[in-house]
Coordinates of C-alpha atoms in Angstrom, one line a residue:
M1 CA 15.4 98.1 -84.3
Y2 CA 19.1 97.3 -84.1
G3 CA 19.0 95.9 -87.6
C4 CA 17.5 99.2 -88.9
I5 CA 20.3 101.2 -87.1
E6 CA 22.9 98.9 -88.5
A7 CA 21.5 99.1 -92.0
G8 CA 21.4 102.9 -91.7
I9 CA 25.1 103.0 -90.7
I10 CA 26.0 100.7 -93.6
G11 CA 24.1 103.0 -95.9
I12 CA 25.9 106.1 -94.7
E13 CA 29.3 104.4 -95.0
G14 CA 28.4 103.1 -98.5
K15 CA 27.4 106.6 -99.6
A16 CA 30.7 108.0 -98.1
M17 CA 32.7 105.4 -100.0
F18 CA 30.9 106.2 -103.2
E19 CA 31.7 109.9 -102.8
L20 CA 35.3 109.1 -101.9
F21 CA 35.5 106.9 -105.0
N22 CA 34.3 109.8 -107.2
T23 CA 36.7 112.2 -105.5
G24 CA 39.5 109.7 -106.3
I25 CA 38.5 109.8 -109.9
I26 CA 38.9 113.6 -109.9
V27 CA 42.3 113.3 -108.2
G28 CA 43.5 110.7 -110.7
V29 CA 42.5 112.9 -113.7
L30 CA 44.1 116.0 -112.2
V31 CA 47.3 114.2 -111.5
S32 CA 47.5 112.6 -115.0
S33 CA 46.2 115.6 -117.1
P34 CA 49.3 117.8 -117.1
M35 CA 50.9 117.1 -120.5
G36 CA 54.4 116.5 -119.1
P37 CA 57.0 113.9 -120.3
I38 CA 54.7 110.9 -119.8
G39 CA 51.8 112.6 -121.6
M40 CA 54.1 113.4 -124.6
L41 CA 55.4 109.8 -124.5
C42 CA 51.9 108.4 -124.7
V43 CA 51.0 110.7 -127.6
Q44 CA 54.2 109.8 -129.5
R45 CA 53.6 106.0 -129.0
T46 CA 49.9 106.3 -130.0
L47 CA 51.0 108.0 -133.3
A48 CA 53.9 105.8 -134.0
K49 CA 52.7 102.4 -132.8
G50 CA 49.0 102.6 -132.4
R51 CA 46.4 103.3 -129.7
K52 CA 47.0 100.1 -127.8
S53 CA 50.7 101.0 -127.2
G54 CA 49.8 104.5 -126.1
F55 CA 47.1 103.3 -123.8
V56 CA 49.3 100.5 -122.2
S57 CA 51.9 103.2 -121.6
G58 CA 49.3 105.2 -119.8
I59 CA 48.4 102.1 -117.7
G60 CA 52.0 101.9 -116.7
A61 CA 51.9 105.6 -115.6
A62 CA 48.6 104.9 -113.8
F63 CA 50.2 102.1 -111.8
S64 CA 53.0 104.4 -110.7
D65 CA 50.5 107.1 -109.7
L66 CA 48.6 104.5 -107.7
I67 CA 51.8 103.6 -105.7
Y68 CA 52.5 107.3 -104.9
A69 CA 48.9 107.9 -104.1
A70 CA 48.9 105.0 -101.6
I71 CA 52.3 106.0 -100.1
T72 CA 51.2 109.6 -99.7
G73 CA 47.9 108.7 -98.2
L74 CA 49.2 106.0 -95.7
F75 CA 52.5 107.7 -94.7
M76 CA 51.9 111.3 -95.5
G77 CA 54.0 112.7 -92.6
L78 CA 57.0 110.3 -93.3
V79 CA 56.8 110.9 -97.1
V80 CA 56.9 114.7 -96.7
N81 CA 59.9 114.5 -94.3
F82 CA 61.8 112.1 -96.6
V83 CA 61.2 114.1 -99.8
E84 CA 62.1 117.4 -98.1
A85 CA 65.3 115.9 -96.7
H86 CA 66.4 114.4 -100.1
Q87 CA 64.7 116.7 -102.5
R88 CA 67.7 117.8 -104.5
P89 CA 69.2 114.3 -105.1
L90 CA 65.7 113.0 -106.1
Q91 CA 65.3 115.9 -108.5
I92 CA 68.7 115.2 -110.1
F93 CA 67.9 111.4 -110.4
G94 CA 64.5 112.1 -112.0
S95 CA 66.0 114.7 -114.4
A96 CA 68.7 112.2 -115.5
V97 CA 66.1 109.5 -116.2
M98 CA 64.0 112.0 -118.2
A99 CA 67.0 113.1 -120.2
V100 CA 67.8 109.5 -121.2
F101 CA 64.3 108.9 -122.3
G102 CA 64.2 112.1 -124.2
Y103 CA 67.4 111.4 -126.1
Y104 CA 66.1 107.9 -127.0
I105 CA 62.9 109.3 -128.4
F106 CA 64.7 112.1 -130.2
R107 CA 67.1 109.7 -131.9
N108 CA 64.3 107.1 -132.7
N109 CA 63.7 106.7 -136.4
P110 CA 60.0 106.1 -137.1
V111 CA 60.7 104.3 -140.4
K112 CA 62.9 101.7 -138.7
S113 CA 60.3 101.5 -135.9
L114 CA 57.6 100.7 -138.4
Q115 CA 59.7 98.2 -140.1
R116 CA 60.5 96.4 -136.8
N117 CA 56.8 96.5 -136.0
Q118 CA 56.1 94.7 -139.3
E119 CA 58.9 92.2 -138.8
Q120 CA 58.3 91.3 -135.2
K121 CA 55.5 91.9 -132.7
Q122 CA 56.4 94.6 -130.2
T123 CA 55.9 93.7 -126.6
L124 CA 53.4 95.8 -124.7
V125 CA 55.1 94.8 -121.5
Q126 CA 58.1 97.0 -122.5
D127 CA 55.8 99.9 -123.2
L128 CA 54.1 99.5 -119.8
A129 CA 57.4 99.1 -117.9
T130 CA 59.2 102.1 -119.5
A131 CA 56.2 104.4 -118.9
F132 CA 56.0 103.1 -115.3
F133 CA 59.6 103.8 -114.5
L134 CA 59.6 107.2 -116.2
T135 CA 56.6 108.2 -114.1
F136 CA 58.0 106.6 -111.0
S137 CA 61.2 108.6 -111.3
N138 CA 59.3 111.8 -110.5
V139 CA 59.2 111.4 -106.8
L140 CA 58.2 115.1 -106.3
I141 CA 54.7 114.2 -107.5
V142 CA 53.9 113.4 -103.8
F143 CA 53.6 117.2 -103.3
L144 CA 50.9 117.3 -105.9
Y145 CA 49.1 114.5 -104.1
I146 CA 49.4 116.3 -100.7
G147 CA 47.9 119.4 -102.1
L148 CA 45.0 117.6 -103.8
Y149 CA 44.4 115.5 -100.7
A150 CA 44.3 118.6 -98.5
H151 CA 42.0 120.4 -101.0
F152 CA 39.5 117.6 -101.3
G153 CA 39.7 116.2 -97.8
F154 CA 40.7 113.0 -99.4
V155 CA 42.6 111.5 -96.4
L156 CA 41.0 112.0 -93.0
P157 CA 41.7 110.2 -89.7
E158 CA 38.1 108.9 -89.5
H159 CA 38.4 107.1 -92.9
S160 CA 38.5 103.3 -92.5
I161 CA 40.9 101.0 -94.5
Q162 CA 38.0 100.1 -96.8
M163 CA 37.3 103.8 -97.5
T164 CA 41.0 104.4 -98.2
I165 CA 41.2 101.5 -100.6
T166 CA 38.1 102.7 -102.3
G167 CA 39.5 106.1 -102.8
L168 CA 42.8 104.7 -104.2
I169 CA 40.8 102.6 -106.6
G170 CA 39.1 105.8 -107.7
V171 CA 42.5 107.5 -108.3
F172 CA 43.6 104.6 -110.5
T173 CA 40.3 104.6 -112.3
G174 CA 40.5 108.4 -113.0
A175 CA 44.1 108.0 -114.4
V176 CA 43.0 105.1 -116.6
L177 CA 40.0 107.0 -117.9
W178 CA 42.2 110.0 -118.7
W179 CA 44.7 107.9 -120.8
L180 CA 41.8 106.1 -122.5
F181 CA 40.4 109.5 -123.5
I182 CA 43.8 110.9 -124.7
T183 CA 44.8 107.9 -126.7
F184 CA 41.3 107.8 -128.3
V185 CA 41.5 111.4 -129.4
I186 CA 45.1 111.0 -130.7
S187 CA 44.2 107.9 -132.6
L188 CA 41.5 109.8 -134.4
L189 CA 44.1 112.3 -135.6
R190 CA 46.7 109.6 -136.4
R191 CA 45.7 109.5 -140.1
W192 CA 46.8 113.1 -140.5
F193 CA 50.4 112.1 -139.7
N194 CA 52.7 110.6 -142.3
I195 CA 56.3 109.3 -141.8
R196 CA 57.7 112.8 -141.8
G197 CA 55.1 113.9 -139.3
L198 CA 56.0 111.0 -137.0
K199 CA 59.7 111.9 -137.3
L200 CA 58.9 115.5 -136.4
M201 CA 56.8 114.4 -133.5
N202 CA 59.7 112.3 -132.2
R203 CA 62.0 115.3 -132.4
I204 CA 59.4 117.6 -130.7
V205 CA 58.6 115.0 -127.9
G206 CA 62.3 114.2 -127.3
S207 CA 63.3 117.9 -127.3
V208 CA 60.6 118.8 -124.8
I209 CA 61.6 116.0 -122.5
I210 CA 65.3 116.9 -122.7
V211 CA 64.6 120.6 -122.1
L212 CA 62.5 119.7 -119.0
A213 CA 65.2 117.4 -117.8
V214 CA 68.0 120.0 -118.3
F215 CA 65.9 122.7 -116.6
G216 CA 65.2 120.4 -113.6
L217 CA 68.9 119.4 -113.4
I218 CA 70.1 123.0 -113.5
S219 CA 67.6 124.3 -111.0
S220 CA 68.5 121.4 -108.6
I221 CA 72.3 122.1 -108.9
C222 CA 71.8 125.8 -108.4
S223 CA 69.7 125.2 -105.3
I224 CA 72.4 123.0 -103.9
R225 CA 75.0 125.7 -104.5

């Protein structure tokens, strides 16, 4: 009898963990799907260097999202207080990082990049690291997580450690699946882009990132004043 009860409890918890995993996938996709700077960066790298480079960049962003998802879920109250207390400096720092990346992409010559790719093998670790730090610089993403957690009931006091970890794995899985989908679609369209198209894409991506960075910097400074 006790065995049946225990099996029933395990079955209920297993079902709850499965549902939480699926919810985590939805959260991961929703966090990754806005085509912000990191999305544009992955598109640019997929077109210029291939699907593997774009997907690895997305993996770097997914690892950053996983860290913020875990921090937000485990220390939601502390995170909210810290971000609210240092919101403007964090915005300025994130905007500065975005501006540097945007300028680098804007000035990047696709012809020279292709020549370097032919002369020496580009390291994927650098693609992963730069995408990770660019995503990690956007500390305000915790507010997006807080809103999604509250909407889906993703973090509840009755959730066990195992359930929380399962949910976070779902978030990471959702982010990875999103970048896999995006890089696959972009790689199919890659043959339509020649060297001039790649150069134009660099200009567009770099300009968008710089504009977003300047807008964020101006709005932060105005808020302080």
